[in-house]
PDB file of C-alpha atoms in Angstrom:
ATOM      1  CA  GLY A   1     -10.546   2.683   8.967  1.00  0.00           C
ATOM      2  CA  GLU A   2      -6.402   3.404   8.862  1.00  0.00           C
ATOM      3  CA  PRO A   3      -4.931   1.292  11.193  1.00  0.00           C
ATOM      4  CA  LEU A   4      -2.358   3.201  12.246  1.00  0.00           C
ATOM      5  CA  ALA A   5      -5.256   6.105  13.482  1.00  0.00           C
ATOM      6  CA  ASN A   6      -6.321   3.659  16.207  1.00  0.00           C
ATOM      7  CA  LEU A   7      -2.695   2.186  18.714  1.00  0.00           C
ATOM      8  CA  ASP A   8      -3.792   1.597  21.451  1.00  0.00           C
ATOM      9  CA  ARG A   9      -7.029  -0.296  19.872  1.00  0.00           C
ATOM     10  CA  LEU A  10      -5.009  -2.832  16.949  1.00  0.00           C
ATOM     11  CA  LEU A  11      -2.217  -3.475  19.133  1.00  0.00           C
ATOM     12  CA  PRO A  12      -3.949  -5.432  22.073  1.00  0.00           C
ATOM     13  CA  ALA A  13      -6.052  -7.057  18.821  1.00  0.00           C
ATOM     14  CA  LEU A  14      -3.165  -8.305  17.998  1.00  0.00           C
ATOM     15  CA  GLU A  15      -1.338  -9.814  20.638  1.00  0.00           C
ATOM     16  CA  MET A  16      -4.442 -11.742  20.767  1.00  0.00           C
ATOM     17  CA  ALA A  17      -4.080 -12.607  17.397  1.00  0.00           C
ATOM     18  CA  SER A  18      -0.531 -13.587  17.874  1.00  0.00           C
ATOM     19  CA  ARG A  19      -0.632 -15.731  21.098  1.00  0.00           C
ATOM     20  CA  GLU A  20      -1.140 -19.385  21.567  1.00  0.00           C
ATOM     21  CA  ASP A  21      -4.010 -19.049  24.199  1.00  0.00           C
ATOM     22  CA  GLY A  22      -5.156 -16.827  20.915  1.00  0.00           C
ATOM     23  CA  LEU A  23      -5.870 -17.331  17.181  1.00  0.00           C
ATOM     24  CA  GLY A  24      -2.095 -18.602  17.314  1.00  0.00           C
ATOM     25  CA  ILE A  25      -1.212 -16.683  14.294  1.00  0.00           C
ATOM     26  CA  SER A  26       2.794 -15.567  13.938  1.00  0.00           C
ATOM     27  CA  ALA A  27       3.733 -12.270  14.554  1.00  0.00           C
ATOM     28  CA  ARG A  28       5.931 -13.037  10.789  1.00  0.00           C
ATOM     29  CA  ARG A  29       2.417 -13.490   9.808  1.00  0.00           C
ATOM     30  CA  ILE A  30       0.387 -10.405   9.740  1.00  0.00           C
ATOM     31  CA  THR A  31       0.733  -6.511   8.233  1.00  0.00           C
ATOM     32  CA  ILE A  32      -0.461  -3.464   9.731  1.00  0.00           C
ATOM     33  CA  SER A  33      -1.410  -1.560   6.207  1.00  0.00           C
ATOM     34  CA  THR A  34      -1.223   2.303   6.031  1.00  0.00           C
ATOM     35  CA  VAL A  35      -1.453   5.598   4.477  1.00  0.00           C
ATOM     36  CA  GLY A  36       1.590   6.157   6.309  1.00  0.00           C
ATOM     37  CA  LEU A  37       1.234   8.487  10.436  1.00  0.00           C
ATOM     38  CA  PRO A  38       5.085   8.416  10.789  1.00  0.00           C
ATOM     39  CA  ALA A  39       3.867   9.114  14.739  1.00  0.00           C
ATOM     40  CA  ALA A  40       1.992   5.655  14.541  1.00  0.00           C
ATOM     41  CA  ILE A  41       4.589   4.389  12.560  1.00  0.00           C
ATOM     42  CA  HIS A  42       7.464   5.735  15.441  1.00  0.00           C
ATOM     43  CA  ARG A  43       5.474   4.330  17.893  1.00  0.00           C
ATOM     44  CA  LEU A  44       5.190   1.894  16.670  1.00  0.00           C
ATOM     45  CA  ALA A  45       8.889   1.764  16.471  1.00  0.00           C
ATOM     46  CA  ASP A  46       9.642   2.298  19.728  1.00  0.00           C
ATOM     47  CA  LEU A  47       7.635  -0.371  20.763  1.00  0.00           C
ATOM     48  CA  ASN A  48       9.994  -2.348  18.964  1.00  0.00           C
ATOM     49  CA  CYS A  49       7.174  -4.686  17.008  1.00  0.00           C
ATOM     50  CA  ARG A  50       7.307  -6.683  14.608  1.00  0.00           C
ATOM     51  CA  TYR A  51       5.324  -7.150  12.571  1.00  0.00           C
ATOM     52  CA  HIS A  52       5.088  -6.372   8.678  1.00  0.00           C
ATOM     53  CA  LEU A  53       4.584  -3.068   7.400  1.00  0.00           C
ATOM     54  CA  ALA A  54       2.636  -1.773   4.605  1.00  0.00           C
ATOM     55  CA  VAL A  55       2.011   1.991   3.191  1.00  0.00           C
ATOM     56  CA  SER A  56       0.464   2.741   0.680  1.00  0.00           C
ATOM     57  CA  LEU A  57       2.215   5.306  -1.640  1.00  0.00           C
ATOM     58  CA  HIS A  58       0.035   4.812  -4.840  1.00  0.00           C
ATOM     59  CA  ALA A  59       1.934   8.677  -6.063  1.00  0.00           C
ATOM     60  CA  PRO A  60       5.483   8.858  -6.236  1.00  0.00           C
ATOM     61  CA  ASP A  61       5.663  12.831  -4.958  1.00  0.00           C
ATOM     62  CA  ASP A  62       4.358  14.826  -2.396  1.00  0.00           C
ATOM     63  CA  GLU A  63       1.722  16.542  -5.444  1.00  0.00           C
ATOM     64  CA  LEU A  64       0.335  13.987  -6.543  1.00  0.00           C
ATOM     65  CA  ARG A  65      -0.179  12.271  -3.667  1.00  0.00           C
ATOM     66  CA  ASN A  66      -1.989  14.858  -2.043  1.00  0.00           C
ATOM     67  CA  GLU A  67      -4.599  14.535  -4.303  1.00  0.00           C
ATOM     68  CA  LEU A  68      -4.563  10.673  -4.731  1.00  0.00           C
ATOM     69  CA  VAL A  69      -3.979  10.143  -0.833  1.00  0.00           C
ATOM     70  CA  PRO A  70      -5.804  13.476   0.726  1.00  0.00           C
ATOM     71  CA  VAL A  71      -3.647  12.882   4.843  1.00  0.00           C
ATOM     72  CA  ASN A  72      -0.748  13.127   2.677  1.00  0.00           C
ATOM     73  CA  LYS A  73      -1.329  16.658   3.715  1.00  0.00           C
ATOM     74  CA  ASN A  74      -0.193  16.493   6.362  1.00  0.00           C
ATOM     75  CA  THR A  75       2.703  14.514   6.767  1.00  0.00           C
ATOM     76  CA  GLY A  76       4.437  13.752   3.415  1.00  0.00           C
ATOM     77  CA  LEU A  77       6.178  11.788   1.733  1.00  0.00           C
ATOM     78  CA  GLY A  78       9.385  12.697   2.928  1.00  0.00           C
ATOM     79  CA  GLU A  79       8.258  12.010   6.140  1.00  0.00           C
ATOM     80  CA  ILE A  80       7.170   8.617   5.795  1.00  0.00           C
ATOM     81  CA  ILE A  81       9.511   6.794   3.804  1.00  0.00           C
ATOM     82  CA  GLU A  82      11.800   7.783   7.244  1.00  0.00           C
ATOM     83  CA  ALA A  83       9.401   6.692   9.983  1.00  0.00           C
ATOM     84  CA  ALA A  84       9.153   3.405   7.645  1.00  0.00           C
ATOM     85  CA  ASP A  85      13.294   3.291   7.003  1.00  0.00           C
ATOM     86  CA  ARG A  86      13.612   3.419  10.897  1.00  0.00           C
ATOM     87  CA  TYR A  87      11.052   0.823  11.604  1.00  0.00           C
ATOM     88  CA  PHE A  88      12.591  -1.232   9.512  1.00  0.00           C
ATOM     89  CA  GLU A  89      16.264  -0.638  11.248  1.00  0.00           C
ATOM     90  CA  VAL A  90      14.712  -1.303  14.255  1.00  0.00           C
ATOM     91  CA  SER A  91      11.752  -4.512  13.713  1.00  0.00           C
ATOM     92  CA  GLY A  92      14.179  -6.217  10.744  1.00  0.00           C
ATOM     93  CA  ARG A  93      10.653  -6.776   9.193  1.00  0.00           C
ATOM     94  CA  ARG A  94      11.247  -6.057   5.291  1.00  0.00           C
ATOM     95  CA  LEU A  95       8.768  -3.055   3.773  1.00  0.00           C
ATOM     96  CA  THR A  96       5.609  -3.072   1.620  1.00  0.00           C
ATOM     97  CA  PHE A  97       5.518  -0.728  -0.472  1.00  0.00           C
ATOM     98  CA  GLU A  98       2.328  -0.625  -1.628  1.00  0.00           C
ATOM     99  CA  TYR A  99       1.149   1.767  -5.873  1.00  0.00           C
ATOM    100  CA  VAL A 100      -1.953   0.854  -7.403  1.00  0.00           C
ATOM    101  CA  LEU A 101      -1.587   1.749 -11.007  1.00  0.00           C
ATOM    102  CA  LEU A 102      -4.002   3.723 -12.765  1.00  0.00           C
ATOM    103  CA  ALA A 103      -4.114   4.915 -16.273  1.00  0.00           C
ATOM    104  CA  GLY A 104      -2.804   8.059 -17.087  1.00  0.00           C
ATOM    105  CA  ILE A 105      -2.812   9.191 -13.819  1.00  0.00           C
ATOM    106  CA  ASN A 106       0.054   8.147 -12.025  1.00  0.00           C
ATOM    107  CA  ASP A 107       1.825   4.977 -14.250  1.00  0.00           C
ATOM    108  CA  GLY A 108       3.704   6.870 -16.187  1.00  0.00           C
ATOM    109  CA  GLN A 109       7.621   6.699 -16.997  1.00  0.00           C
ATOM    110  CA  GLU A 110       8.206   9.423 -14.952  1.00  0.00           C
ATOM    111  CA  HIS A 111       6.247   7.918 -13.152  1.00  0.00           C
ATOM    112  CA  ALA A 112       8.190   4.911 -12.504  1.00  0.00           C
ATOM    113  CA  GLU A 113      11.367   6.737 -12.449  1.00  0.00           C
ATOM    114  CA  LYS A 114      11.322   9.192 -10.080  1.00  0.00           C
ATOM    115  CA  LEU A 115       9.735   5.610  -7.448  1.00  0.00           C
ATOM    116  CA  ALA A 116      12.758   4.432  -8.514  1.00  0.00           C
ATOM    117  CA  ARG A 117      14.696   7.422  -7.477  1.00  0.00           C
ATOM    118  CA  LEU A 118      11.769   7.706  -3.961  1.00  0.00           C
ATOM    119  CA  LEU A 119      12.616   3.505  -3.074  1.00  0.00           C
ATOM    120  CA  ARG A 120      16.081   2.584  -4.182  1.00  0.00           C
ATOM    121  CA  GLY A 121      18.316   1.035  -1.715  1.00  0.00           C
ATOM    122  CA  ARG A 122      15.835   0.030  -0.005  1.00  0.00           C
ATOM    123  CA  PRO A 123      15.100  -3.155   0.836  1.00  0.00           C
ATOM    124  CA  ALA A 124      11.635  -3.667   0.270  1.00  0.00           C
ATOM    125  CA  LEU A 125       9.509  -5.206  -1.702  1.00  0.00           C
ATOM    126  CA  ILE A 126       6.894  -2.570  -3.656  1.00  0.00           C
ATOM    127  CA  ASN A 127       4.127  -4.466  -4.585  1.00  0.00           C
ATOM    128  CA  VAL A 128       1.991  -2.899  -7.913  1.00  0.00           C
ATOM    129  CA  ILE A 129      -1.052  -3.322  -8.367  1.00  0.00           C
ATOM    130  CA  PRO A 130      -3.136  -2.669 -11.620  1.00  0.00           C
ATOM    131  CA  TYR A 131      -6.233  -0.979 -11.036  1.00  0.00           C
ATOM    132  CA  ASN A 132      -8.996  -2.864 -10.748  1.00  0.00           C
ATOM    133  CA  PRO A 133     -12.088  -0.876 -12.759  1.00  0.00           C
ATOM    134  CA  VAL A 134     -15.248  -0.794 -10.109  1.00  0.00           C
ATOM    135  CA  ALA A 135     -19.033   1.284 -11.166  1.00  0.00           C
ATOM    136  CA  GLY A 136     -19.334   4.305 -10.579  1.00  0.00           C
ATOM    137  CA  LEU A 137     -15.135   5.538 -10.620  1.00  0.00           C
ATOM    138  CA  PRO A 138     -13.314   7.343 -13.469  1.00  0.00           C
ATOM    139  CA  TYR A 139     -10.392   5.031 -12.926  1.00  0.00           C
ATOM    140  CA  ARG A 140      -9.370   2.907 -16.135  1.00  0.00           C
ATOM    141  CA  THR A 141      -6.861  -0.256 -16.019  1.00  0.00           C
ATOM    142  CA  PRO A 142      -3.489   0.577 -17.543  1.00  0.00           C
ATOM    143  CA  THR A 143      -3.019  -0.240 -20.590  1.00  0.00           C
ATOM    144  CA  ALA A 144      -0.008  -3.929 -20.741  1.00  0.00           C
ATOM    145  CA  LYS A 145       2.412  -1.538 -22.815  1.00  0.00           C
ATOM    146  CA  ASN A 146       2.386   0.611 -19.254  1.00  0.00           C
ATOM    147  CA  ILE A 147       2.215  -2.426 -17.180  1.00  0.00           C
ATOM    148  CA  THR A 148       5.252  -3.650 -19.181  1.00  0.00           C
ATOM    149  CA  ARG A 149       6.944  -0.017 -19.128  1.00  0.00           C
ATOM    150  CA  PHE A 150       6.555   0.717 -15.448  1.00  0.00           C
ATOM    151  CA  ARG A 151       7.583  -2.822 -13.811  1.00  0.00           C
ATOM    152  CA  GLU A 152      10.713  -2.471 -16.099  1.00  0.00           C
ATOM    153  CA  ILE A 153      11.804   1.259 -14.943  1.00  0.00           C
ATOM    154  CA  LEU A 154      11.781  -0.595 -11.303  1.00  0.00           C
ATOM    155  CA  GLU A 155      14.043  -3.537 -12.482  1.00  0.00           C
ATOM    156  CA  GLN A 156      15.959  -1.870 -14.092  1.00  0.00           C
ATOM    157  CA  ALA A 157      16.513   0.674 -10.521  1.00  0.00           C
ATOM    158  CA  GLY A 158      17.547  -3.397  -9.001  1.00  0.00           C
ATOM    159  CA  LEU A 159      13.438  -2.986  -6.329  1.00  0.00           C
ATOM    160  CA  THR A 160      12.591  -5.878  -5.560  1.00  0.00           C
ATOM    161  CA  ILE A 161       9.666  -6.229  -6.913  1.00  0.00           C
ATOM    162  CA  LYS A 162       6.144  -7.965  -7.170  1.00  0.00           C
ATOM    163  CA  PHE A 163       3.142  -8.139  -9.992  1.00  0.00           C
ATOM    164  CA  ARG A 164      -0.423  -8.278  -8.845  1.00  0.00           C
ATOM    165  CA  GLN A 165      -1.971 -11.354 -10.756  1.00  0.00           C
ATOM    166  CA  ARG A 166      -5.072  -9.425 -12.062  1.00  0.00           C
ATOM    167  CA  LYS A 167      -7.820 -12.961 -10.322  1.00  0.00           C
ATOM    168  CA  GLY A 168     -11.991 -12.012 -10.526  1.00  0.00           C
ATOM    169  CA  ASP A 169     -11.577  -8.336 -11.731  1.00  0.00           C
ATOM    170  CA  LYS A 170     -14.945 -10.617 -14.013  1.00  0.00           C
ATOM    171  CA  ILE A 171     -16.918 -10.996 -11.471  1.00  0.00           C
ATOM    172  CA  ASP A 172     -16.326  -7.659  -9.582  1.00  0.00           C
ATOM    173  CA  ALA A 173     -13.770  -9.472  -7.123  1.00  0.00           C
ATOM    174  CA  ALA A 174     -10.646  -8.270  -7.642  1.00  0.00           C
ATOM    175  CA  CYS A 175      -8.247  -6.521  -4.990  1.00  0.00           C
ATOM    176  CA  GLY A 176     -10.756  -2.364  -4.560  1.00  0.00           C
ATOM    177  CA  GLN A 177     -13.996  -4.346  -6.586  1.00  0.00           C
ATOM    178  CA  LEU A 178     -15.468  -5.848  -3.418  1.00  0.00           C
ATOM    179  CA  ARG A 179     -18.806  -4.195  -2.780  1.00  0.00           C
ATOM    180  CA  ARG A 180     -22.072  -5.308  -1.469  1.00  0.00           C
ATOM    181  CA  SER A 181     -25.094  -4.386  -4.345  1.00  0.00           C
ATOM    182  CA  THR A 182     -28.152  -3.398  -3.166  1.00  0.00           C
ATOM    183  CA  PRO A 183     -31.684  -3.348  -5.882  1.00  0.00           C
ATOM    184  CA  ARG A 184     -32.310   0.000  -7.931  1.00  0.00           C
ATOM    185  CA  GLY A 185     -35.101   1.308  -6.256  1.00  0.00           C
ATOM    186  CA  THR A 186     -32.317   1.433  -3.287  1.00  0.00           C
ATOM    187  CA  SER A 187     -30.124   3.973  -1.795  1.00  0.00           C
ATOM    188  CA  GLY A 188     -28.000   1.979  -4.783  1.00  0.00           C
ATOM    189  CA  ASP A 189     -24.128   0.015  -3.460  1.00  0.00           C
ATOM    190  CA  LEU A 190     -22.452   0.339  -0.287  1.00  0.00           C
ATOM    191  CA  PRO A 191     -18.878  -0.308  -0.286  1.00  0.00           C
ATOM    192  CA  VAL A 192     -17.825  -3.842   1.822  1.00  0.00           C
ATOM    193  CA  ILE A 193     -14.818  -3.191   4.109  1.00  0.00           C
ATOM    194  CA  ALA A 194     -12.369  -6.895   2.981  1.00  0.00           C
TER     195      ALA A 194
END
């Protein structure tokens, strides 16, 4: 689920995880991954949390993001980016913006240029993940040419980027592919939270 939709339970769990008598995981090694709920991000800032924050964008504008991430209709990228900027100012923790490249949907030159304009000048990491195919879903992995061009545009804009290396996609074990299979004649594939 969305961790920022349940902050009242998330924060005590993270506190326990970071305590010496808990799991002893430093707050510097904990990242909260979210689709971006501005009110909750502001609350994290107000509480002076020191966790890293990763916001899943997947689109450089509201029109496309409304299709790919429907909760965006309730907020919009402007509010999300503003809240993330504030969190960075308060916490000092570098932000990560996640962007899954979907062939023919959000991997074009115009998408890269819009993303570069949206994030230019921010001390953030843009983690770009070429889509890993999942049976039953209509999305495709972008071509090597489109991936390269997308990377070049972001690099030319001076953004700090990381392109995820594909590992495990041949055995359906890469990012976004993990799911439990059931024998034929049963209820089908059920997604697994990973």
